[in-house]
Amino acid sequence: MQGENQLVELHVTGMHCNNCALSVHKMLEKKGYQNVFVSFANEEVKFTADKGLNVNNVIQDIEGLGFKVQQEEQGFVKEGFLGKIEHKFIFSLLFTLPLFLHMFLPFHWLHNPYVQLSLCLPVFVLGCAYFGKSAINSIKAGVPNMDVLIFVGSTSAFIYSIIGTLLGLGPNYMFYETTATIITLVLLGNVFEKRSVTQTTSAVKDLMKIQVDSAVRIVNGQAERVDINQLKIGDTLLVNEGDKIPTDGDIVWGDASVNESMLTGESIPVEKGKYDAVIGGTILERGSIRMLVTKVGNKTVLAQIIDLMKRAQAAKPPIQRLGDKVAAIFVPVVIGIALLTFVLAYFAFDIGFRQALLNAIAVMVISCPCAMGLATPTAVMVGLGRSAKQGVLIKGGDTVEEMTNLKYMVFDKTGTLSTGKFKIRDIKSELSDIETATLIHGLESYSNHPIAKSLVNAFANREKRKIVFTQVKEEKGLGIKAMDSEGHRYQIGSKQLVEDSKELGNYDVFLLRDDELVVRIAIDDEIKAGAKELVQTLKGQQIIPVILSGDRKEKCDALAASIGITEVYAEKLPHEKLELIESLKQGGKVAMVGDGINDGPALTTADVGVSLGDASQVAIQSAKVVLLNNDLQSITTLLKIGKHTLLTIKQNLFWAFFYNIFAIPLAAFGFLSPMLAALAMACSDVVVIGNSIRLKFKKL
């Protein structure tokens, strides 16, 4: 019998590219762990394993690959001076500068081979510790990384120089400045890379800054400030004007204006009153409230958004598979090319051992699988971060690519293309006003459907009597079935409840008591702002808009005609919606846009499910995209960001491939020295990451 699984989360430092993350990922999968998630940018490793796993063994395996695991309980671990990549670069630079400048400075002692050896040795030892350990362990893991090329190249130059020094072969055998310069320039590239990647992950860091570390809790009428981790569900908190709301909860006293821009991108404050839900991290701009805690820790909306963002940034779009395949075989191929370069140069073209070796070293140093590994994740991070700041949560890099290849965009009607706020146009009842209000308000309060919510609000202030329902059941697409304490059976919902079509008239909601129709309600719904403009945008991008709704055909046709949609499927039950989505998928990629309440199965079945809903639903949405501000304009934003993110990925991959295709032959034919090759290699990463960062500010 398989044991219960546990989630293991580790903070791993030292991963500076996708190849590093890939080596950790493959090692963990070989060990048999499930749901492996590795993000080099966020320095996170997560996986599930059987209960009773010795985490220390896993830590040893990861550190055996050349990375460092920092456990939570260790707290802040003070690094030595050489613990940071910036300090490694400064240390190397101090020894490399005199070595490099000996060609230009009139100091004869700098030409002494033993002086050069003493200057080069500290840099070489540092390079072996940093690149060598990573290189050897990546080979053991079966995923050779860029460090193999750097280590082999710098070591070849160093060993050749040592032999020349010991045998007294003269200055033509001195490559100490080449060794030190290669290591120093690659470290410089890593510094640029680290700082650039930090910028690409700023969206997640910005969200994490929103989190509150303390709260004011009311205990026996007294206020006390406590750590956020001490809060429990059911605690009462005091939040005053200007404070951040500490966690998710419901207002039990007071009124306030709450700025929810960190979730929705909408800067206009939202008015909140008693029983309204509030989200942790939002700002109370006016008023003072007491709130009841409903969610804590990683169950809060903000915590789930942060986790969602981290996972989304690590999800690979299909276009990355090409880069991954090339990067996986790249290092062995480059070493093969370097050996071939040396053999041909020395034996076939007879250009001398020294120059042949320099050409081979230049080939290894110029090659940069890191640029290919960084091309996709950095663009995805920036694209997803930019969309999140505008209230659009995309749950994976693969979704970005799917959004750019859509053939159909299917819309639910109620709450999606329409506002979901209904007005009663007409009501015909066989019951008294009090009984009508009592039954409709009581029954519809059990549903979250927009029509139900509107009816509850409409009858909230009318006179009612008390009624007790002993059984209540909601059937998606039909309505509510219930029984009261006196044994009466009730059904309220759509026209599917009424067998005789003559009794429908121009009504939308029907109430039956003991199978007898007693109330008919006609309702009106408003078209949501921006619906017509969105349809025109979709048509301009050759995406076919479709209405798929359970509402009456006359209403769906009227709305479709007013906003320019010609393909309409009305009066569909949830299982019929699924069948239609499956049918449309035969003709191309399908996005389904719904309110996230009734449309869960259809959202999941579509290639891309897009949910318009309030922030409190984020954790339970089955969609791949969540529009936090409930605005159709966000779909246009989604399409634009998806298009430009994919374009950025393609540009990055082009430059990464083009760079290697162009640079390797130059190095092989001796047009690039190893030092110039190291500088060019460092620049290639910066170009790719810089292009990704450009997406953050680019006008869409």
XYZ file of C-alpha atoms in Angstrom:
700
model
C 0.000 0.000 0.000
C 1.390 3.363 -1.027
C 2.030 5.806 1.807
C 0.503 9.215 2.120
C 2.351 11.910 0.163
C 4.042 14.995 1.612
C 4.999 18.217 -0.122
C 8.683 19.159 0.178
C 9.722 22.779 -0.467
C 13.377 23.848 -0.606
C 15.179 27.146 -1.187
C 18.068 26.378 -3.562
C 20.704 28.968 -4.451
C 23.330 28.814 -7.192
C 21.032 27.977 -10.129
C 21.797 30.653 -12.705
C 20.038 29.316 -15.820
C 17.449 26.883 -17.103
C 20.090 24.170 -17.602
C 20.854 24.289 -13.863
C 17.155 23.900 -13.060
C 16.943 21.055 -15.603
C 19.750 19.117 -13.898
C 17.954 19.353 -10.515
C 14.626 18.431 -12.138
C 16.053 15.316 -13.857
C 17.861 14.157 -10.725
C 14.672 14.390 -8.621
C 12.621 12.567 -11.267
C 15.236 9.785 -11.414
C 14.818 9.415 -7.650
C 11.120 8.767 -8.249
C 9.674 11.962 -6.767
C 6.395 13.305 -8.179
C 5.119 16.772 -9.222
C 8.658 18.155 -9.454
C 8.767 21.951 -9.799
C 12.110 23.774 -10.160
C 12.447 27.539 -10.748
C 15.970 28.914 -11.111
C 14.656 32.498 -11.061
C 12.756 32.118 -7.775
C 15.363 29.692 -6.329
C 12.604 27.211 -5.480
C 12.387 23.429 -5.623
C 9.124 21.621 -4.802
C 8.101 17.986 -5.137
C 5.892 15.370 -3.511
C 7.191 12.156 -1.939
C 6.046 9.425 0.449
C 5.619 10.304 4.108
C 8.738 9.536 6.090
C 11.145 10.789 3.423
C 14.538 11.813 4.829
C 14.841 15.350 3.453
C 18.520 15.496 4.410
C 19.258 12.859 1.747
C 17.548 15.013 -0.864
C 19.519 18.071 0.280
C 22.762 16.098 -0.088
C 21.765 15.027 -3.619
C 20.985 18.625 -4.671
C 24.157 20.001 -3.078
C 26.047 17.208 -4.806
C 25.085 18.883 -8.082
C 26.895 22.033 -6.955
C 23.986 24.046 -5.547
C 23.256 25.193 -2.004
C 20.073 24.377 -0.091
C 18.983 26.816 2.607
C 16.354 25.369 4.919
C 13.694 27.558 6.528
C 14.683 26.625 10.046
C 18.228 27.772 9.403
C 16.977 31.341 9.235
C 19.396 33.888 7.843
C 22.669 32.279 6.831
C 25.551 34.722 6.627
C 27.593 34.170 3.482
C 31.352 34.615 3.298
C 32.832 37.319 1.096
C 33.043 34.950 -1.872
C 29.514 33.656 -1.316
C 28.036 36.262 -3.664
C 28.630 36.205 -7.407
C 29.421 39.952 -7.354
C 32.223 39.369 -4.841
C 33.611 36.466 -6.873
C 33.833 38.787 -9.872
C 35.573 41.568 -7.885
C 38.078 39.069 -6.438
C 38.879 37.699 -9.914
C 39.118 41.159 -11.436
C 41.777 42.270 -8.937
C 44.138 39.493 -10.104
C 43.106 39.538 -13.771
C 43.702 43.238 -14.469
C 47.507 43.163 -13.948
C 47.694 39.926 -15.943
C 45.743 41.398 -18.832
C 47.515 44.775 -18.740
C 51.044 43.319 -18.772
C 50.832 43.583 -22.570
C 50.432 47.351 -22.292
C 52.358 48.305 -19.118
C 56.165 48.758 -19.125
C 56.734 46.548 -16.060
C 59.082 43.708 -16.991
C 58.382 41.781 -13.794
C 54.812 41.248 -15.003
C 56.246 39.198 -17.879
C 57.832 36.732 -15.472
C 55.965 33.412 -15.913
C 56.015 32.671 -12.184
C 54.525 36.105 -11.386
C 51.827 35.420 -13.952
C 51.216 31.976 -12.432
C 50.867 33.484 -8.936
C 48.359 36.042 -10.246
C 46.401 33.466 -12.243
C 46.308 30.713 -9.606
C 43.754 32.345 -7.197
C 41.422 33.050 -10.112
C 41.827 29.521 -11.487
C 41.159 27.958 -8.065
C 38.024 30.103 -7.706
C 36.952 29.083 -11.225
C 37.486 25.398 -10.429
C 35.454 25.707 -7.224
C 32.619 27.565 -8.973
C 32.513 26.217 -12.536
C 34.414 22.955 -12.045
C 32.225 21.532 -9.294
C 29.068 22.458 -11.214
C 30.509 20.994 -14.438
C 31.500 17.651 -12.907
C 28.210 17.235 -11.074
C 26.154 18.166 -14.148
C 27.965 15.433 -16.099
C 27.201 12.960 -13.304
C 23.526 13.965 -13.510
C 23.534 13.401 -17.264
C 22.766 17.059 -18.053
C 26.090 18.726 -18.978
C 25.757 22.496 -18.611
C 27.606 25.575 -19.841
C 30.049 25.335 -16.935
C 31.553 22.230 -18.598
C 32.650 24.374 -21.551
C 34.047 27.140 -19.337
C 35.859 24.670 -17.090
C 37.389 22.668 -19.951
C 38.395 25.837 -21.830
C 40.032 27.607 -18.876
C 41.672 24.396 -17.592
C 43.157 23.644 -21.043
C 44.714 27.105 -21.178
C 46.019 26.821 -17.590
C 47.571 23.342 -18.032
C 49.204 24.402 -21.324
C 50.687 27.457 -19.542
C 51.937 25.371 -16.594
C 53.736 23.002 -18.984
C 55.238 25.961 -20.821
C 56.417 27.511 -17.536
C 57.962 24.331 -16.101
C 59.743 23.493 -19.366
C 60.816 27.103 -19.943
C 59.270 27.215 -23.422
C 58.927 31.010 -23.480
C 56.123 33.609 -23.795
C 54.357 31.821 -26.686
C 53.244 29.206 -24.178
C 51.894 31.683 -21.610
C 48.051 31.691 -21.553
C 47.645 32.762 -17.924
C 45.863 36.005 -18.890
C 43.550 33.955 -21.151
C 42.650 31.611 -18.271
C 41.973 34.418 -15.800
C 40.120 36.636 -18.303
C 37.783 33.806 -19.374
C 36.779 33.117 -15.750
C 36.442 36.826 -14.870
C 34.348 37.738 -17.921
C 32.031 34.753 -17.483
C 31.566 35.784 -13.831
C 30.737 39.308 -15.082
C 28.130 37.781 -17.382
C 26.662 35.876 -14.432
C 26.445 39.131 -12.446
C 24.521 40.790 -15.318
C 22.381 37.689 -15.676
C 21.496 37.527 -11.977
C 20.509 41.197 -11.835
C 18.511 40.976 -15.049
C 16.640 37.851 -13.958
C 15.819 39.642 -10.693
C 14.045 42.293 -12.771
C 12.084 39.673 -14.724
C 10.725 38.193 -11.467
C 9.749 41.556 -9.973
C 5.999 40.835 -10.329
C 6.135 37.997 -7.795
C 8.390 40.019 -5.483
C 5.969 42.971 -5.685
C 3.100 40.683 -4.663
C 5.134 39.276 -1.781
C 5.812 42.813 -0.514
C 2.042 43.320 -0.227
C 1.784 40.612 2.432
C 1.298 41.909 5.983
C 3.459 40.657 8.878
C 1.232 41.637 11.837
C -2.399 42.340 12.757
C -4.477 43.865 15.578
C -6.597 41.116 17.156
C -9.551 41.758 19.503
C -9.572 39.401 22.512
C -12.144 39.956 25.291
C -12.675 43.499 24.051
C -8.944 44.309 24.221
C -6.779 45.018 21.162
C -3.421 43.267 20.856
C -0.886 43.265 18.008
C 0.106 39.744 16.977
C 2.264 38.135 14.301
C 0.300 37.245 11.158
C 1.264 33.560 11.600
C -0.607 33.467 14.943
C -3.984 34.242 13.364
C -6.646 31.539 13.297
C -9.934 31.240 11.431
C -12.635 32.894 13.547
C -10.388 35.592 15.053
C -11.735 39.147 15.103
C -9.374 41.837 13.785
C -9.449 45.626 13.958
C -8.376 47.466 10.792
C -8.135 51.258 10.793
C -7.948 53.840 8.033
C -4.692 53.612 6.058
C -3.917 50.043 7.196
C -3.458 47.045 4.960
C -6.058 44.342 5.570
C -4.018 41.528 7.184
C -5.790 38.460 5.755
C -9.015 37.325 4.075
C -12.236 37.747 6.023
C -15.734 39.211 6.329
C -16.647 42.600 7.773
C -18.709 42.260 10.980
C -18.749 45.955 11.923
C -18.152 49.248 10.112
C -18.060 50.632 6.579
C -14.990 51.360 4.495
C -13.530 52.212 1.084
C -11.008 49.550 0.078
C -8.330 49.970 -2.601
C -8.116 46.593 -4.383
C -5.793 47.748 -7.185
C -3.137 45.215 -6.206
C -5.586 42.478 -7.270
C -7.619 44.064 -10.036
C -5.490 46.907 -11.407
C -8.489 49.167 -10.750
C -7.462 52.190 -8.667
C -11.001 53.343 -7.755
C -11.751 52.205 -4.159
C -14.585 49.719 -3.580
C -17.206 50.527 -0.942
C -17.570 47.745 1.645
C -20.076 47.216 4.439
C -21.209 44.616 6.957
C -20.923 40.988 5.737
C -18.867 42.002 2.673
C -15.698 40.005 2.013
C -12.277 41.669 2.135
C -8.977 40.386 0.776
C -5.660 40.356 2.625
C -3.139 42.885 1.301
C -5.716 45.394 0.046
C -5.639 48.867 1.595
C -8.399 50.372 3.746
C -8.410 53.964 2.442
C -11.364 55.296 4.443
C -13.201 54.112 7.535
C -12.572 51.585 10.279
C -13.771 47.980 10.413
C -13.807 44.854 12.476
C -13.456 41.677 10.428
C -13.831 37.960 11.041
C -10.883 35.904 9.713
C -12.021 33.312 7.151
C -8.670 32.270 5.592
C -5.086 32.250 6.844
C -1.622 31.300 5.572
C -1.369 29.740 2.136
C -5.180 29.519 1.843
C -5.586 33.284 1.342
C -6.264 34.742 -2.082
C -2.954 36.641 -2.153
C -0.902 33.578 -1.121
C -2.605 31.506 -3.809
C -1.996 34.193 -6.430
C 1.710 34.259 -5.504
C 1.915 30.464 -5.735
C -0.023 30.526 -8.999
C 2.363 33.151 -10.426
C 5.449 31.138 -9.449
C 4.073 27.979 -11.020
C 2.896 29.854 -14.107
C 6.346 31.353 -14.666
C 7.875 27.872 -14.560
C 5.314 26.302 -16.952
C 6.907 25.826 -20.362
C 5.185 26.790 -23.599
C 5.574 24.255 -26.449
C 7.980 26.585 -28.270
C 10.520 26.024 -25.465
C 10.790 22.331 -26.276
C 13.012 23.152 -29.254
C 15.356 25.219 -27.073
C 15.408 22.505 -24.378
C 16.220 19.757 -26.898
C 19.057 21.767 -28.398
C 20.433 22.810 -24.978
C 20.401 19.181 -23.776
C 22.782 18.011 -26.555
C 24.550 21.336 -27.013
C 27.525 20.850 -24.662
C 28.653 17.435 -26.051
C 28.269 18.773 -29.603
C 30.359 21.892 -28.831
C 33.128 19.827 -27.215
C 33.095 17.675 -30.349
C 33.383 20.781 -32.554
C 36.234 22.098 -30.371
C 38.160 18.821 -30.685
C 37.545 18.746 -34.440
C 38.742 22.369 -34.672
C 41.977 21.482 -32.887
C 42.625 18.349 -34.954
C 41.957 20.054 -38.311
C 43.867 23.208 -37.407
C 46.934 21.362 -36.099
C 47.124 18.326 -38.368
C 45.339 19.350 -41.567
C 46.154 23.061 -41.855
C 49.404 22.973 -39.849
C 48.810 26.332 -38.118
C 50.732 25.376 -34.989
C 49.824 23.797 -31.660
C 49.416 27.139 -29.855
C 46.963 28.661 -32.318
C 45.061 25.387 -32.747
C 44.579 25.187 -28.991
C 43.471 28.843 -28.829
C 40.898 28.238 -31.567
C 39.528 25.163 -29.768
C 39.330 27.045 -26.458
C 37.573 29.969 -28.179
C 34.956 27.559 -29.613
C 34.174 26.215 -26.119
C 34.056 29.648 -24.512
C 31.988 31.400 -27.208
C 29.240 28.754 -27.080
C 26.362 29.694 -24.838
C 23.518 27.258 -24.153
C 22.527 29.598 -21.310
C 21.129 32.103 -23.820
C 18.871 29.367 -25.229
C 17.859 28.288 -21.733
C 17.008 31.857 -20.735
C 15.182 32.788 -23.953
C 11.761 31.456 -22.974
C 11.493 31.633 -19.142
C 12.631 35.261 -18.913
C 10.089 36.389 -21.532
C 7.335 34.359 -19.839
C 8.179 35.854 -16.431
C 7.984 39.413 -17.714
C 4.820 38.784 -19.757
C 2.985 37.084 -16.907
C 4.181 39.740 -14.464
C 2.940 42.561 -16.686
C -0.452 40.902 -17.131
C -0.774 40.276 -13.358
C -0.239 43.967 -12.629
C -3.193 44.691 -14.923
C -5.473 42.220 -13.139
C -4.988 39.329 -15.599
C -3.697 36.097 -14.015
C -2.345 33.632 -16.586
C -1.762 30.200 -15.084
C 1.152 29.074 -17.267
C 3.604 29.897 -20.019
C 1.917 27.276 -22.221
C -1.294 29.325 -22.080
C 0.544 32.311 -23.601
C 1.265 30.354 -26.764
C -2.251 28.888 -26.965
C -3.767 32.398 -26.752
C -1.958 33.401 -29.958
C -3.344 30.476 -31.993
C -7.075 30.762 -31.242
C -9.728 29.931 -33.826
C -12.800 30.421 -31.591
C -13.580 32.466 -28.501
C -16.772 31.166 -26.871
C -18.680 33.413 -24.468
C -21.198 32.545 -21.828
C -23.916 35.232 -21.853
C -25.045 35.924 -18.296
C -22.392 37.691 -16.247
C -19.914 37.611 -19.131
C -21.234 39.591 -22.107
C -24.020 40.946 -19.916
C -23.569 42.613 -16.545
C -25.203 39.841 -14.522
C -27.190 42.496 -12.631
C -30.848 41.915 -13.411
C -33.977 43.993 -12.996
C -37.435 42.487 -12.634
C -39.460 43.678 -15.619
C -42.649 41.809 -14.757
C -43.864 39.291 -12.200
C -47.023 37.151 -12.333
C -47.861 35.270 -9.138
C -50.685 33.078 -7.878
C -49.464 33.711 -4.308
C -49.635 36.672 -1.935
C -46.871 39.269 -2.082
C -45.458 38.113 1.275
C -45.421 34.451 0.239
C -43.904 35.274 -3.146
C -41.096 37.310 -1.556
C -40.519 34.630 1.129
C -40.162 31.734 -1.328
C -38.079 33.498 -3.987
C -35.700 35.103 -1.472
C -35.392 31.868 0.540
C -34.810 29.515 -2.382
C -32.498 31.722 -4.477
C -30.272 32.462 -1.466
C -28.907 28.916 -1.895
C -27.470 29.712 -5.344
C -24.498 31.784 -6.508
C -25.884 32.261 -10.021
C -26.028 35.968 -11.056
C -29.804 35.775 -11.631
C -30.293 34.225 -8.207
C -28.171 36.928 -6.543
C -30.160 39.660 -8.300
C -33.481 38.168 -7.192
C -32.248 37.851 -3.595
C -31.315 41.543 -3.643
C -34.619 42.520 -5.251
C -36.684 40.811 -2.525
C -34.316 41.525 0.388
C -36.237 44.530 1.727
C -39.773 43.208 1.143
C -41.940 41.837 3.919
C -41.445 38.086 4.391
C -42.434 35.315 6.775
C -40.146 32.656 8.213
C -39.866 29.398 6.273
C -37.740 26.316 7.007
C -36.413 24.213 4.117
C -35.476 20.665 5.162
C -33.948 19.670 1.803
C -32.266 21.910 -0.749
C -30.399 20.863 -3.896
C -29.056 22.962 -6.783
C -28.989 21.397 -10.246
C -26.700 23.253 -12.631
C -28.573 24.577 -15.644
C -31.996 23.929 -14.081
C -32.250 25.684 -10.722
C -33.075 24.889 -7.091
C -35.136 21.987 -5.750
C -36.291 22.093 -2.125
C -38.785 20.794 0.425
C -40.136 22.716 3.426
C -40.967 21.508 6.925
C -44.630 21.020 5.924
C -43.720 18.653 3.079
C -44.305 21.033 0.166
C -41.966 20.539 -2.824
C -40.522 23.571 -4.625
C -38.597 24.133 -7.841
C -37.320 27.477 -9.099
C -35.296 27.958 -12.254
C -35.339 28.157 -16.042
C -37.980 27.160 -18.559
C -36.783 23.517 -18.529
C -38.913 23.160 -15.378
C -42.100 23.942 -17.303
C -43.420 21.263 -19.622
C -46.177 23.323 -21.277
C -44.503 25.887 -23.549
C -47.761 27.899 -23.713
C -47.285 28.885 -20.088
C -43.831 30.379 -20.734
C -44.943 33.646 -22.276
C -42.153 36.218 -22.205
C -40.913 35.064 -18.797
C -37.504 33.795 -17.685
C -37.734 32.399 -14.126
C -40.418 29.988 -12.912
C -41.429 28.839 -9.425
C -43.324 25.566 -8.989
C -44.950 24.365 -5.746
C -45.930 20.702 -5.672
C -45.400 20.635 -9.491
C -47.861 23.522 -9.993
C -46.587 26.739 -11.621
C -47.265 29.559 -9.144
C -44.835 32.403 -10.059
C -43.424 33.696 -13.362
C -40.753 36.407 -13.466
C -39.523 38.386 -16.487
C -36.077 39.944 -16.117
C -33.870 42.295 -18.106
C -30.090 42.268 -18.292
C -27.688 44.960 -19.520
C -24.928 44.413 -22.070
C -21.511 44.798 -20.451
C -19.411 47.813 -21.439
C -16.831 47.049 -24.104
C -18.558 43.916 -25.446
C -19.077 45.301 -28.951
C -15.492 46.634 -29.163
C -14.108 43.263 -28.025
C -16.052 41.413 -30.725
C -14.626 43.755 -33.378
C -11.101 43.180 -32.007
C -11.566 39.403 -32.204
C -12.835 39.566 -35.768
C -9.847 41.740 -36.684
C -7.560 38.962 -35.406
C -9.464 36.262 -37.343
C -10.926 34.793 -34.122
C -14.573 33.712 -34.429
C -16.734 34.925 -31.478
C -19.437 32.494 -30.334
C -22.240 32.777 -27.740
C -22.918 29.593 -25.760
C -25.604 30.020 -23.102
C -28.339 28.292 -21.191
C -30.540 31.377 -21.601
C -33.529 31.661 -23.921
C -32.820 31.797 -27.653
C -34.664 35.098 -28.162
C -32.500 36.823 -25.540
C -29.244 35.341 -26.850
C -30.088 36.284 -30.451
C -30.957 39.846 -29.423
C -27.688 40.313 -27.541
C -25.661 38.710 -30.359
C -27.235 41.004 -32.950
C -26.484 44.104 -30.875
C -22.741 43.360 -30.542
C -22.069 41.693 -33.898
C -21.894 37.945 -33.113
C -23.423 35.630 -35.719
C -22.750 32.197 -34.206
C -25.165 31.563 -31.305
C -25.968 28.410 -29.303
C -28.748 29.023 -26.767
C -30.728 27.017 -24.207
C -27.805 24.633 -23.589
C -27.380 22.576 -20.419
C -23.859 22.090 -18.938
C -23.306 18.701 -20.618
C -24.440 20.162 -23.972
C -21.945 23.013 -23.555
C -19.205 20.418 -23.121
C -20.226 18.606 -26.295
C -20.212 21.845 -28.282
C -16.761 22.851 -26.988
C -15.429 19.427 -27.995
C -16.990 19.867 -31.443
C -15.451 23.310 -31.967
C -12.025 22.013 -30.890
C -12.013 19.808 -33.977
C -11.674 22.981 -36.045
C -8.959 24.747 -34.038
C -7.958 26.154 -30.649
C -10.911 27.233 -28.485
C -11.023 29.747 -25.620
C -14.073 29.700 -23.347
C -14.960 32.848 -21.402
C -17.338 32.335 -18.477
C -18.209 33.621 -15.019
C -16.594 30.650 -13.313
C -19.770 29.562 -11.493
C -21.755 27.355 -13.885
C -19.098 27.027 -16.545
C -16.401 25.054 -14.698
C -16.563 21.927 -16.906
C -16.632 23.964 -20.141
C -13.736 26.166 -18.942
C -11.691 23.044 -18.221
C -12.556 21.372 -21.530
C -11.610 24.376 -23.684
C -7.972 24.805 -24.738
C -7.945 28.062 -22.770
C -10.528 28.720 -20.060
C -10.943 32.424 -19.206
C -12.849 33.235 -16.039
C -14.393 36.596 -15.262
C -15.018 36.594 -11.546
C -14.323 38.372 -8.294
C -10.994 37.825 -6.569
C -12.437 35.570 -3.878
C -12.988 32.862 -6.510
C -9.358 32.743 -7.695
C -8.451 29.689 -5.644
C -11.283 27.534 -7.019
C -11.301 28.572 -10.672
C -10.838 25.809 -13.223
C -9.803 28.341 -15.873
C -6.271 28.898 -17.157
C -6.815 32.662 -17.073
C -8.548 34.676 -14.347
C -9.617 38.284 -15.014
C -9.650 39.802 -11.549
C -11.297 43.083 -12.499
C -14.263 41.419 -14.265
C -13.730 43.665 -17.292
C -14.035 42.561 -20.935
C -11.258 45.006 -21.841
C -8.930 42.648 -19.959
C -9.409 40.061 -22.728
C -7.922 42.535 -25.210
C -5.028 43.044 -22.768
C -4.650 39.263 -22.509
C -4.470 38.852 -26.295
C -1.942 41.673 -26.662
C 0.340 40.437 -23.897
C 0.123 36.867 -25.225
C 1.045 38.004 -28.728
C 3.992 40.152 -27.633
C 5.285 37.567 -25.137
C 5.384 34.897 -27.857
C 7.037 37.386 -30.220
C 9.688 38.113 -27.562
C 10.320 34.370 -27.080
C 10.800 33.918 -30.832
C 13.178 36.901 -30.971
C 15.176 35.526 -28.030
C 15.459 32.058 -29.547
C 16.462 33.563 -32.905
C 19.257 35.622 -31.346
C 20.424 32.700 -29.191
C 20.620 30.353 -32.185
C 21.961 32.996 -34.578
C 24.659 33.976 -32.097
C 25.982 30.413 -31.879
C 25.647 29.673 -35.601
C 27.570 32.858 -36.396
C 30.085 32.875 -33.525
C 31.262 29.238 -33.430
C 32.672 29.257 -37.010
C 34.421 32.605 -36.310
C 36.090 31.089 -33.251
C 36.965 27.862 -35.105
C 38.735 29.763 -37.893
C 40.700 31.879 -35.411
C 38.924 35.213 -35.842
C 38.069 35.392 -32.125
C 40.517 35.055 -29.253
C 39.329 33.167 -26.141
C 39.190 36.465 -24.208
C 37.013 38.148 -26.835
C 34.918 34.964 -27.022
C 34.317 35.121 -23.233
C 33.181 38.737 -23.502
C 30.862 37.927 -26.422
C 29.431 34.941 -24.529
C 28.651 37.115 -21.501
C 26.984 39.692 -23.751
C 24.730 37.097 -25.440
C 22.928 36.362 -22.156
C 22.521 40.070 -21.482
C 21.033 40.661 -24.957
C 18.438 37.893 -24.488
C 17.464 38.987 -20.967
C 17.478 42.657 -21.993
C 15.045 41.891 -24.799
C 12.756 40.149 -22.293
C 12.908 43.108 -19.885
C 11.971 45.377 -22.811
C 8.564 43.640 -22.802
C 7.924 45.158 -19.362
C 7.911 48.681 -20.804
C 6.987 48.026 -24.431
C 3.905 49.796 -25.793
C 1.448 47.074 -26.795
